[in-house]
C-alpha positions as YAML, in Angstrom:
chain: A
units: angstrom
residues:
- id: 1
  name: VAL
  ca: [119.73, 125.29, 101.06]
- id: 2
  name: THR
  ca: [116.43, 123.39, 100.29]
- id: 3
  name: LEU
  ca: [113.29, 124.64, 101.63]
- id: 4
  name: LYS
  ca: [111.10, 122.09, 103.58]
- id: 5
  name: ARG
  ca: [107.33, 122.33, 103.40]
- id: 6
  name: ALA
  ca: [105.58, 122.00, 106.73]
- id: 7
  name: PRO
  ca: [102.12, 120.24, 107.04]
- id: 8
  name: ALA
  ca: [99.51, 122.67, 105.41]
- id: 9
  name: SER
  ca: [97.35, 124.74, 107.71]
- id: 10
  name: THR
  ca: [93.81, 126.09, 106.97]
- id: 11
  name: TYR
  ca: [95.08, 129.35, 106.90]
- id: 12
  name: PHE
  ca: [98.81, 129.31, 106.51]
- id: 13
  name: LYS
  ca: [101.36, 127.59, 104.49]
- id: 14
  name: PHE
  ca: [104.58, 127.29, 106.61]
- id: 15
  name: LEU
  ca: [108.14, 127.15, 105.31]
- id: 16
  name: PHE
  ca: [111.37, 126.68, 107.38]
- id: 17
  name: PHE
  ca: [114.94, 125.68, 106.95]
- id: 18
  name: PRO
  ca: [115.38, 122.07, 108.79]
- id: 19
  name: MET
  ca: [118.94, 122.57, 109.71]
- id: 20
  name: GLY
  ca: [118.32, 125.52, 111.91]
- id: 21
  name: LYS
  ca: [119.67, 126.00, 115.57]
- id: 22
  name: PRO
  ca: [119.13, 127.93, 118.70]
- id: 23
  name: LEU
  ca: [121.21, 131.17, 118.90]
- id: 24
  name: PRO
  ca: [121.66, 133.07, 122.13]
- id: 25
  name: LEU
  ca: [120.25, 136.55, 121.47]
- id: 26
  name: VAL
  ca: [120.67, 137.95, 125.06]
- id: 27
  name: SER
  ca: [123.02, 136.60, 127.58]
- id: 28
  name: TYR
  ca: [124.08, 137.72, 130.90]
- id: 29
  name: ASN
  ca: [128.05, 138.02, 131.58]
- id: 30
  name: VAL
  ca: [128.33, 137.23, 135.38]
- id: 31
  name: HIS
  ca: [132.17, 138.43, 135.11]
- id: 32
  name: ALA
  ca: [131.33, 141.68, 133.58]
- id: 33
  name: ASN
  ca: [128.03, 142.12, 135.17]
- id: 34
  name: LYS
  ca: [126.25, 142.99, 132.31]
- id: 35
  name: PHE
  ca: [124.04, 141.63, 129.52]
- id: 36
  name: GLU
  ca: [125.75, 140.94, 126.13]
- id: 37
  name: VAL
  ca: [124.05, 140.49, 122.56]
- id: 38
  name: GLY
  ca: [124.88, 137.47, 120.46]
- id: 39
  name: GLN
  ca: [126.49, 138.81, 117.38]
- id: 40
  name: GLU
  ca: [125.52, 135.91, 115.18]
- id: 41
  name: ALA
  ca: [121.83, 136.18, 116.13]
- id: 42
  name: LEU
  ca: [122.40, 139.93, 115.00]
- id: 43
  name: GLU
  ca: [123.56, 138.62, 111.75]
- id: 44
  name: VAL
  ca: [120.71, 136.62, 111.05]
- id: 45
  name: LEU
  ca: [118.36, 139.38, 112.05]
- id: 46
  name: ARG
  ca: [120.01, 141.96, 109.80]
- id: 47
  name: SER
  ca: [119.66, 139.52, 106.65]
- id: 48
  name: VAL
  ca: [115.77, 139.56, 106.98]
- id: 49
  name: LYS
  ca: [114.75, 142.91, 105.31]
- id: 50
  name: SER
  ca: [111.21, 141.74, 104.74]
- id: 51
  name: PRO
  ca: [108.59, 142.31, 107.63]
- id: 52
  name: LEU
  ca: [109.17, 140.35, 110.57]
- id: 53
  name: GLY
  ca: [106.86, 139.01, 113.72]
- id: 54
  name: VAL
  ca: [108.35, 137.81, 117.08]
- id: 55
  name: VAL
  ca: [107.06, 134.98, 119.07]
- id: 56
  name: ALA
  ca: [108.23, 134.71, 122.78]
- id: 57
  name: VAL
  ca: [107.49, 131.99, 125.13]
- id: 58
  name: CYS
  ca: [107.88, 132.53, 128.85]
- id: 59
  name: GLY
  ca: [106.88, 131.04, 131.89]
- id: 60
  name: ARG
  ca: [108.40, 129.20, 134.91]
- id: 61
  name: ALA
  ca: [111.52, 126.86, 134.25]
- id: 62
  name: ARG
  ca: [110.99, 123.14, 133.56]
- id: 63
  name: GLN
  ca: [107.33, 123.50, 132.56]
- id: 64
  name: GLY
  ca: [107.85, 122.73, 128.89]
- id: 65
  name: LYS
  ca: [108.39, 126.13, 127.10]
- id: 66
  name: SER
  ca: [110.94, 124.72, 124.81]
- id: 67
  name: TYR
  ca: [108.65, 121.88, 123.77]
- id: 68
  name: ILE
  ca: [106.26, 124.13, 122.58]
- id: 69
  name: LEU
  ca: [108.59, 126.26, 120.66]
- id: 70
  name: ASN
  ca: [109.85, 122.88, 118.95]
- id: 71
  name: GLN
  ca: [106.17, 122.34, 117.75]
- id: 72
  name: LEU
  ca: [106.38, 125.85, 115.86]
- id: 73
  name: VAL
  ca: [109.98, 125.11, 114.61]
- id: 74
  name: SER
  ca: [109.08, 121.74, 113.07]
- id: 75
  name: ALA
  ca: [105.32, 121.81, 112.86]
- id: 76
  name: GLY
  ca: [105.35, 118.38, 114.87]
- id: 77
  name: GLY
  ca: [109.10, 116.96, 114.39]
- id: 78
  name: GLY
  ca: [112.60, 117.59, 114.76]
- id: 79
  name: GLN
  ca: [114.70, 118.67, 117.82]
- id: 80
  name: GLY
  ca: [114.92, 122.49, 117.88]
- id: 81
  name: PHE
  ca: [115.52, 124.08, 121.55]
- id: 82
  name: THR
  ca: [117.12, 122.26, 123.98]
- id: 83
  name: ILE
  ca: [115.01, 120.12, 126.53]
- id: 84
  name: GLY
  ca: [116.69, 118.51, 129.46]
- id: 85
  name: PRO
  ca: [114.95, 115.76, 131.80]
- id: 86
  name: THR
  ca: [116.50, 117.40, 135.01]
- id: 87
  name: HIS
  ca: [115.28, 119.98, 137.37]
- id: 88
  name: ARG
  ca: [117.89, 122.38, 136.17]
- id: 89
  name: PRO
  ca: [116.66, 125.23, 133.88]
- id: 90
  name: CYS
  ca: [118.11, 124.70, 130.21]
- id: 91
  name: THR
  ca: [117.42, 128.09, 128.80]
- id: 92
  name: LYS
  ca: [119.47, 130.89, 130.32]
- id: 93
  name: GLY
  ca: [118.79, 134.65, 129.01]
- id: 94
  name: LEU
  ca: [116.94, 134.83, 125.45]
- id: 95
  name: TRP
  ca: [117.74, 132.37, 122.70]
- id: 96
  name: MET
  ca: [116.48, 132.79, 119.14]
- id: 97
  name: TRP
  ca: [115.73, 129.92, 116.42]
- id: 98
  name: SER
  ca: [118.34, 131.02, 113.70]
- id: 99
  name: ASP
  ca: [115.97, 130.41, 110.59]
- id: 100
  name: PRO
  ca: [112.78, 132.63, 110.73]
- id: 101
  name: LEU
  ca: [109.67, 130.86, 109.59]
- id: 102
  name: ARG
  ca: [108.02, 132.32, 106.57]
- id: 103
  name: HIS
  ca: [104.47, 132.75, 106.18]
- id: 104
  name: GLU
  ca: [102.50, 132.89, 102.99]
- id: 105
  name: ASN
  ca: [98.65, 133.98, 103.39]
- id: 106
  name: GLY
  ca: [97.48, 135.02, 99.80]
- id: 107
  name: ALA
  ca: [98.65, 138.70, 99.35]
- id: 108
  name: GLU
  ca: [100.22, 138.70, 103.03]
- id: 109
  name: SER
  ca: [103.68, 137.36, 103.75]
- id: 110
  name: TYR
  ca: [106.04, 137.73, 106.48]
- id: 111
  name: ASN
  ca: [108.60, 135.96, 108.58]
- id: 112
  name: THR
  ca: [108.51, 134.92, 112.40]
- id: 113
  name: VAL
  ca: [111.21, 134.61, 114.79]
- id: 114
  name: LEU
  ca: [110.84, 132.51, 118.10]
- id: 115
  name: LEU
  ca: [112.41, 133.52, 121.01]
- id: 116
  name: ASP
  ca: [112.96, 130.99, 124.07]
- id: 117
  name: THR
  ca: [113.27, 132.92, 127.33]
- id: 118
  name: GLU
  ca: [114.78, 131.76, 130.74]
- id: 119
  name: GLY
  ca: [112.35, 130.46, 133.31]
- id: 120
  name: ILE
  ca: [110.97, 133.16, 135.42]
- id: 121
  name: ASP
  ca: [111.40, 132.90, 139.23]
- id: 122
  name: ALA
  ca: [114.33, 130.19, 138.75]
- id: 123
  name: TYR
  ca: [115.98, 129.59, 142.05]
- id: 124
  name: ASP
  ca: [119.47, 131.32, 140.64]
- id: 125
  name: GLN
  ca: [117.62, 134.45, 139.73]
- id: 126
  name: THR
  ca: [117.32, 137.84, 141.31]
- id: 127
  name: ALA
  ca: [114.05, 139.68, 141.26]
- id: 128
  name: GLN
  ca: [116.09, 142.65, 139.15]
- id: 129
  name: TYR
  ca: [116.86, 140.10, 136.80]
- id: 130
  name: SER
  ca: [113.78, 138.15, 136.40]
- id: 131
  name: THR
  ca: [112.04, 141.68, 135.53]
- id: 132
  name: GLN
  ca: [114.94, 142.60, 133.00]
- id: 133
  name: ILE
  ca: [114.46, 139.27, 131.22]
- id: 134
  name: PHE
  ca: [110.84, 139.56, 131.24]
- id: 135
  name: SER
  ca: [110.75, 143.10, 130.03]
- id: 136
  name: LEU
  ca: [113.05, 142.17, 127.17]
- id: 137
  name: ALA
  ca: [110.73, 139.42, 126.19]
- id: 138
  name: VAL
  ca: [107.74, 141.73, 126.21]
- id: 139
  name: LEU
  ca: [109.39, 144.72, 124.42]
- id: 140
  name: LEU
  ca: [110.64, 142.49, 121.59]
- id: 141
  name: SER
  ca: [107.80, 140.30, 120.76]
- id: 142
  name: CYS
  ca: [104.71, 140.87, 118.73]
- id: 143
  name: LEU
  ca: [103.05, 137.60, 120.63]
- id: 144
  name: PHE
  ca: [103.94, 137.06, 124.14]
- id: 145
  name: VAL
  ca: [102.95, 133.38, 125.25]
- id: 146
  name: TYR
  ca: [102.89, 132.77, 128.90]
- id: 147
  name: ASN
  ca: [103.24, 128.88, 129.52]
- id: 148
  name: HIS
  ca: [101.88, 127.76, 132.58]
- id: 149
  name: MET
  ca: [100.96, 124.35, 134.46]
- id: 150
  name: GLY
  ca: [97.63, 123.85, 135.59]
- id: 151
  name: GLY
  ca: [94.74, 126.22, 135.76]
- id: 152
  name: ILE
  ca: [94.77, 129.96, 136.68]
- id: 153
  name: ASP
  ca: [94.76, 130.40, 140.47]
- id: 154
  name: GLU
  ca: [96.07, 133.32, 142.81]
- id: 155
  name: SER
  ca: [99.70, 131.75, 142.95]
- id: 156
  name: ALA
  ca: [99.97, 131.78, 138.78]
- id: 157
  name: LEU
  ca: [98.67, 135.68, 139.01]
- id: 158
  name: ASP
  ca: [100.93, 136.57, 141.59]
- id: 159
  name: ARG
  ca: [103.97, 135.44, 139.28]
- id: 160
  name: LEU
  ca: [102.75, 137.55, 136.62]
- id: 161
  name: SER
  ca: [103.43, 140.55, 139.12]
- id: 162
  name: LEU
  ca: [106.55, 141.11, 136.99]
- id: 163
  name: VAL
  ca: [103.98, 143.03, 134.77]
- id: 164
  name: THR
  ca: [103.62, 145.54, 137.42]
- id: 165
  name: GLU
  ca: [107.26, 145.71, 138.13]
- id: 166
  name: MET
  ca: [107.94, 146.11, 134.27]
- id: 167
  name: THR
  ca: [105.80, 149.33, 134.05]
- id: 168
  name: LYS
  ca: [108.13, 150.89, 136.70]
- id: 169
  name: HIS
  ca: [111.11, 150.16, 134.64]
- id: 170
  name: VAL
  ca: [109.96, 151.04, 131.03]
- id: 171
  name: ARG
  ca: [108.92, 154.28, 129.52]
- id: 172
  name: VAL
  ca: [107.38, 155.22, 126.08]
- id: 173
  name: ARG
  ca: [109.20, 158.59, 125.64]
- id: 174
  name: ALA
  ca: [112.22, 160.12, 127.16]
- id: 175
  name: GLY
  ca: [111.24, 162.56, 129.76]
- id: 176
  name: GLN
  ca: [108.05, 160.81, 130.90]
- id: 177
  name: ALA
  ca: [108.05, 160.97, 134.71]
- id: 178
  name: LYS
  ca: [105.02, 158.96, 135.59]
- id: 179
  name: GLU
  ca: [105.47, 155.51, 136.58]
- id: 180
  name: GLY
  ca: [103.04, 152.90, 135.44]
- id: 181
  name: ASP
  ca: [101.67, 154.78, 132.37]
- id: 182
  name: LEU
  ca: [100.11, 151.50, 131.06]
- id: 183
  name: ASP
  ca: [97.73, 153.35, 128.61]
- id: 184
  name: SER
  ca: [100.39, 154.52, 126.44]
- id: 185
  name: LEU
  ca: [102.70, 151.56, 127.15]
- id: 186
  name: SER
  ca: [99.81, 149.46, 125.84]
- id: 187
  name: GLU
  ca: [100.23, 150.62, 122.28]
- id: 188
  name: PHE
  ca: [103.50, 148.96, 122.07]
- id: 189
  name: ALA
  ca: [102.71, 145.97, 123.95]
- id: 190
  name: PRO
  ca: [102.42, 142.55, 122.22]
- id: 191
  name: SER
  ca: [99.46, 140.26, 121.87]
- id: 192
  name: PHE
  ca: [99.02, 138.09, 124.95]
- id: 193
  name: LEU
  ca: [98.35, 134.33, 124.97]
- id: 194
  name: TRP
  ca: [98.04, 132.39, 128.34]
- id: 195
  name: LEU
  ca: [98.83, 128.87, 127.62]
- id: 196
  name: LEU
  ca: [97.38, 126.26, 130.30]
- id: 197
  name: ARG
  ca: [99.45, 123.07, 130.15]
- id: 198
  name: ASP
  ca: [98.18, 119.93, 131.72]
- id: 199
  name: PHE
  ca: [94.72, 121.40, 132.15]
- id: 200
  name: TYR
  ca: [92.14, 119.21, 133.85]
- id: 201
  name: LEU
  ca: [89.38, 121.71, 134.88]
- id: 202
  name: LYS
  ca: [85.94, 121.66, 133.22]
- id: 203
  name: LEU
  ca: [85.41, 125.07, 131.57]
- id: 204
  name: GLU
  ca: [82.01, 125.70, 133.05]
- id: 205
  name: GLU
  ca: [80.58, 128.61, 134.85]
- id: 206
  name: ASP
  ca: [76.94, 128.77, 136.25]
- id: 207
  name: GLY
  ca: [76.17, 125.52, 134.65]
- id: 208
  name: ARG
  ca: [76.93, 126.46, 131.04]
- id: 209
  name: LYS
  ca: [80.25, 126.01, 129.02]
- id: 210
  name: ILE
  ca: [82.58, 128.74, 128.81]
- id: 211
  name: THR
  ca: [85.70, 129.24, 126.36]
- id: 212
  name: ALA
  ca: [89.37, 129.52, 127.52]
- id: 213
  name: ALA
  ca: [89.21, 133.06, 126.72]
- id: 214
  name: GLU
  ca: [86.26, 133.64, 129.20]
- id: 215
  name: TYR
  ca: [87.92, 131.73, 131.74]
- id: 216
  name: LEU
  ca: [90.83, 134.13, 131.73]
- id: 217
  name: GLU
  ca: [88.75, 137.17, 131.79]
- id: 218
  name: THR
  ca: [86.87, 135.68, 134.85]
- id: 219
  name: ALA
  ca: [90.18, 135.09, 136.68]
- id: 220
  name: LEU
  ca: [91.00, 138.92, 136.00]
- id: 221
  name: HIS
  ca: [88.00, 140.27, 137.82]
- id: 222
  name: PRO
  ca: [88.84, 142.30, 140.88]
- id: 223
  name: VAL
  ca: [88.88, 140.46, 144.10]
- id: 224
  name: ALA
  ca: [86.24, 141.71, 146.63]
- id: 225
  name: GLY
  ca: [87.68, 142.92, 149.94]
- id: 226
  name: GLU
  ca: [89.88, 145.69, 151.40]
- id: 227
  name: GLY
  ca: [93.45, 145.83, 152.92]
- id: 228
  name: GLN
  ca: [96.98, 145.71, 151.34]
- id: 229
  name: SER
  ca: [96.71, 141.87, 150.23]
- id: 230
  name: VAL
  ca: [93.55, 142.51, 148.21]
- id: 231
  name: ALA
  ca: [95.15, 145.90, 146.79]
- id: 232
  name: SER
  ca: [98.22, 143.87, 145.63]
- id: 233
  name: LYS
  ca: [96.06, 141.03, 143.93]
- id: 234
  name: ASN
  ca: [93.77, 143.78, 142.07]
- id: 235
  name: GLU
  ca: [96.95, 145.76, 140.98]
- id: 236
  name: ILE
  ca: [98.31, 142.51, 139.46]
- id: 237
  name: ARG
  ca: [95.00, 142.03, 137.50]
- id: 238
  name: GLY
  ca: [94.61, 145.56, 136.44]
- id: 239
  name: SER
  ca: [98.21, 145.57, 135.09]
- id: 240
  name: ILE
  ca: [97.77, 142.62, 132.81]
- id: 241
  name: LYS
  ca: [94.32, 144.04, 131.72]
- id: 242
  name: ALA
  ca: [95.69, 147.45, 131.00]
- id: 243
  name: LEU
  ca: [98.96, 146.25, 129.28]
- id: 244
  name: PHE
  ca: [97.83, 143.39, 127.03]
- id: 245
  name: LYS
  ca: [94.47, 144.98, 125.44]
- id: 246
  name: ASP
  ca: [94.71, 141.91, 122.79]
- id: 247
  name: ARG
  ca: [94.80, 138.70, 125.15]
- id: 248
  name: ASP
  ca: [93.55, 135.10, 124.71]
- id: 249
  name: CYS
  ca: [93.80, 131.72, 126.60]
- id: 250
  name: PHE
  ca: [94.36, 128.21, 125.22]
- id: 251
  name: SER
  ca: [94.25, 124.93, 127.39]
- id: 252
  name: LEU
  ca: [96.15, 121.71, 126.47]
- id: 253
  name: VAL
  ca: [95.44, 118.30, 128.32]
- id: 254
  name: ARG
  ca: [98.19, 116.16, 129.89]
- id: 255
  name: PRO
  ca: [99.92, 114.52, 126.91]
- id: 256
  name: MET
  ca: [100.26, 111.26, 128.53]
- id: 257
  name: HIS
  ca: [100.44, 109.50, 131.86]
- id: 258
  name: ASP
  ca: [103.76, 107.89, 131.86]
- id: 259
  name: GLU
  ca: [105.95, 110.29, 134.03]
- id: 260
  name: MET
  ca: [109.19, 108.87, 132.92]
- id: 261
  name: ALA
  ca: [108.30, 109.32, 129.57]
- id: 262
  name: LEU
  ca: [107.12, 113.04, 130.09]
- id: 263
  name: ALA
  ca: [110.40, 113.98, 131.01]
- id: 264
  name: ASN
  ca: [111.72, 113.37, 127.34]
- id: 265
  name: LEU
  ca: [108.43, 114.41, 125.62]
- id: 266
  name: ASP
  ca: [110.08, 115.51, 122.52]
- id: 267
  name: SER
  ca: [111.18, 112.01, 121.87]
- id: 268
  name: VAL
  ca: [108.00, 110.31, 122.65]
- id: 269
  name: PRO
  ca: [106.17, 109.01, 119.14]
- id: 270
  name: LYS
  ca: [103.13, 110.75, 118.44]
- id: 271
  name: ASP
  ca: [100.94, 107.80, 118.45]
- id: 272
  name: GLN
  ca: [101.73, 107.34, 122.31]
- id: 273
  name: LEU
  ca: [100.32, 110.88, 122.93]
- id: 274
  name: ARG
  ca: [96.78, 111.18, 123.92]
- id: 275
  name: PRO
  ca: [94.69, 112.47, 120.42]
- id: 276
  name: GLU
  ca: [93.17, 115.22, 122.53]
- id: 277
  name: PHE
  ca: [96.72, 116.66, 123.11]
- id: 278
  name: THR
  ca: [98.04, 116.41, 119.65]
- id: 279
  name: GLN
  ca: [94.89, 117.62, 118.22]
- id: 280
  name: GLY
  ca: [95.39, 120.56, 120.71]
- id: 281
  name: VAL
  ca: [98.81, 121.36, 119.80]
- id: 282
  name: LYS
  ca: [97.90, 121.42, 116.05]
- id: 283
  name: LYS
  ca: [95.29, 124.05, 117.01]
- id: 284
  name: LEU
  ca: [97.73, 126.07, 119.17]
- id: 285
  name: VAL
  ca: [100.26, 125.97, 116.43]
- id: 286
  name: GLU
  ca: [97.91, 127.73, 113.92]
- id: 287
  name: LEU
  ca: [96.64, 130.10, 116.57]
- id: 288
  name: ILE
  ca: [100.13, 131.30, 117.54]
- id: 289
  name: PHE
  ca: [101.11, 131.91, 113.91]
- id: 290
  name: SER
  ca: [97.80, 133.78, 113.49]
- id: 291
  name: LYS
  ca: [98.50, 136.21, 116.22]
- id: 292
  name: SER
  ca: [102.31, 136.74, 115.23]
- id: 293
  name: LYS
  ca: [101.84, 139.26, 112.77]
- id: 294
  name: PRO
  ca: [104.88, 142.12, 112.56]
- id: 295
  name: LYS
  ca: [104.65, 144.97, 115.10]
- id: 296
  name: ARG
  ca: [103.85, 148.73, 113.31]
- id: 297
  name: PHE
  ca: [105.46, 151.73, 114.60]
- id: 298
  name: ALA
  ca: [104.43, 155.17, 113.08]
- id: 299
  name: ASN
  ca: [104.40, 154.22, 109.15]
- id: 300
  name: GLY
  ca: [106.92, 151.10, 109.35]
- id: 301
  name: LEU
  ca: [106.59, 147.48, 110.11]
- id: 302
  name: MET
  ca: [109.21, 145.55, 112.25]
- id: 303
  name: SER
  ca: [111.93, 143.97, 110.17]
- id: 304
  name: GLY
  ca: [115.04, 142.21, 110.89]
- id: 305
  name: PRO
  ca: [117.35, 145.23, 111.18]
- id: 306
  name: VAL
  ca: [114.78, 146.97, 113.11]
- id: 307
  name: LEU
  ca: [114.55, 144.45, 115.73]
- id: 308
  name: ALA
  ca: [118.36, 143.89, 115.65]
- id: 309
  name: GLY
  ca: [118.69, 147.56, 116.48]
- id: 310
  name: LEU
  ca: [116.01, 147.57, 119.15]
- id: 311
  name: VAL
  ca: [117.72, 144.40, 120.86]
- id: 312
  name: GLU
  ca: [120.80, 146.44, 121.05]
- id: 313
  name: ALA
  ca: [119.36, 149.66, 122.16]
- id: 314
  name: TYR
  ca: [117.40, 147.83, 124.79]
- id: 315
  name: VAL
  ca: [120.25, 145.90, 126.21]
- id: 316
  name: GLU
  ca: [122.46, 149.05, 126.26]
- id: 317
  name: ALA
  ca: [120.04, 151.04, 128.31]
- id: 318
  name: ILE
  ca: [119.73, 148.24, 130.65]
- id: 319
  name: ASN
  ca: [123.68, 148.02, 131.22]
- id: 320
  name: LYS
  ca: [123.71, 151.50, 131.83]
- id: 321
  name: GLY
  ca: [121.17, 151.46, 134.40]
- id: 322
  name: ALA
  ca: [119.03, 153.78, 132.31]
- id: 323
  name: VAL
  ca: [114.97, 153.29, 131.89]
- id: 324
  name: PRO
  ca: [114.47, 151.58, 128.36]
- id: 325
  name: THR
  ca: [112.55, 154.17, 126.44]
- id: 326
  name: ILE
  ca: [110.50, 152.56, 123.46]
- id: 327
  name: ALA
  ca: [109.56, 155.53, 121.31]
- id: 328
  name: THR
  ca: [113.23, 156.66, 121.62]
- id: 329
  name: ALA
  ca: [114.52, 153.30, 120.46]
- id: 330
  name: TRP
  ca: [112.29, 152.86, 117.70]
- id: 331
  name: GLN
  ca: [112.94, 156.30, 116.28]
- id: 332
  name: GLY
  ca: [116.73, 155.91, 116.57]
- id: 333
  name: VAL
  ca: [116.63, 152.51, 115.23]
- id: 334
  name: ALA
  ca: [114.35, 154.00, 112.16]
- id: 335
  name: GLU
  ca: [116.73, 156.94, 111.61]
- id: 336
  name: SER
  ca: [119.81, 154.50, 111.59]
- id: 337
  name: GLU
  ca: [118.14, 152.31, 108.83]
- id: 338
  name: SER
  ca: [117.15, 155.26, 106.88]
- id: 339
  name: ARG
  ca: [120.81, 156.73, 106.91]
- id: 340
  name: ARG
  ca: [121.92, 153.25, 105.94]
- id: 341
  name: ALA
  ca: [119.33, 152.79, 103.15]
- id: 342
  name: SER
  ca: [120.43, 156.20, 101.90]
- id: 343
  name: ASP
  ca: [124.07, 155.68, 101.79]
- id: 344
  name: LEU
  ca: [123.43, 152.16, 100.03]
- id: 345
  name: ALA
  ca: [121.44, 153.90, 97.47]
- id: 346
  name: GLU
  ca: [123.93, 156.70, 96.75]
- id: 347
  name: ALA
  ca: [126.84, 154.06, 96.63]
- id: 348
  name: THR
  ca: [124.79, 152.12, 94.08]
- id: 349
  name: TYR
  ca: [124.05, 155.19, 92.06]
- id: 350
  name: LYS
  ca: [127.80, 156.38, 91.99]
- id: 351
  name: GLN
  ca: [128.98, 152.74, 91.14]
- id: 352
  name: SER
  ca: [126.23, 152.61, 87.99]
- id: 353
  name: PHE
  ca: [127.06, 156.27, 86.95]
- id: 354
  name: ASP
  ca: [131.28, 155.60, 87.21]
- id: 355
  name: ALA
  ca: [130.37, 152.30, 85.18]
- id: 356
  name: ALA
  ca: [127.97, 154.18, 82.50]
- id: 357
  name: ILE
  ca: [130.72, 156.88, 81.87]
- id: 358
  name: VAL
  ca: [133.62, 154.75, 81.60]
- id: 359
  name: PRO
  ca: [133.12, 153.39, 78.06]
- id: 360
  name: ASP
  ca: [132.29, 157.32, 76.96]
- id: 361
  name: GLU
  ca: [135.57, 158.33, 78.48]
- id: 362
  name: ALA
  ca: [137.52, 155.56, 76.61]
- id: 363
  name: ALA
  ca: [135.95, 156.28, 73.18]
- id: 364
  name: LEU
  ca: [136.64, 160.12, 73.67]
- id: 365
  name: LEU
  ca: [140.23, 159.45, 74.50]
- id: 366
  name: ALA
  ca: [140.49, 157.21, 71.49]
- id: 367
  name: GLY
  ca: [139.22, 159.71, 69.08]
- id: 368
  name: GLY
  ca: [141.10, 162.71, 70.45]
- id: 369
  name: PRO
  ca: [144.39, 164.36, 68.80]
- id: 370
  name: GLY
  ca: [146.79, 161.82, 67.88]
- id: 371
  name: GLY
  ca: [144.43, 158.92, 68.09]
...
């Protein structure tokens, strides 16, 4: 397969396979009433032995998550993940792009896998299902991109109550009884990027210009007042800040004003898009890849086989009604990979040893009595 070079970035050189396709990584079997892991996707992951970053894009259905992923896949062209013009959500479960993108930045090189997640709060989801999909995306990713239309208001923050719910259903270590232990959980959390789509507000505060990141921090300030409603609002804000220590925000203007064309944005020629939008997308792609470095656990980095093992471990725990335990899953996968590497090394040694002694044995027999 020929590698195609994407347009050069200031910081990275992106290489990708142009013939990739979306693969189901985690899907829900309504007949068996359980989650299932896509075997083809696992085979792809197990073939990537080098360090691996994971970018997951999450948000409400029909608000352009797949479009952003397609810009990452093709650096501005191609099809990629399915995008539909109707109100029905296209993505169910977690989908993975089949060909990891390889990054070369001087001496540093790694691959990145892209995950498209089912839209949160879709009309056919239960609260438990939404929390499970959200939790899987957070647990598996190195960078979690929250795709949102418009500015950060109370309604937008309320949808991220899934963060609070997630902390009630995930543990760092087996036997941990305390719910919502965000300090220990944050050690394994991905970087967080709040992506504001069709953003039209002026980023100003007290008459001075502010960055998108400052805008996010202002929105996360505690709400003044008393009562259960205020307490719930501040719990969500506190959970986001405590879980996602490394967080950022990025805004994109509306790509164009033609509503009919917006329904099929991937097919719109670039010269028909607003220059501010295309420039913003280019900066966004660079920002996302700069933040997608592989996760580290103990002395090891995330790799394809490790990610495959984590997917299986987390899905198995959810299907059994158990609480996913991060450290236990990582340790189990690490031990499994160590055994596999040891078995492979032993087999390779035996093979080379046997091959080495066969000629000597043949010579010995040839030179023996009666030879």
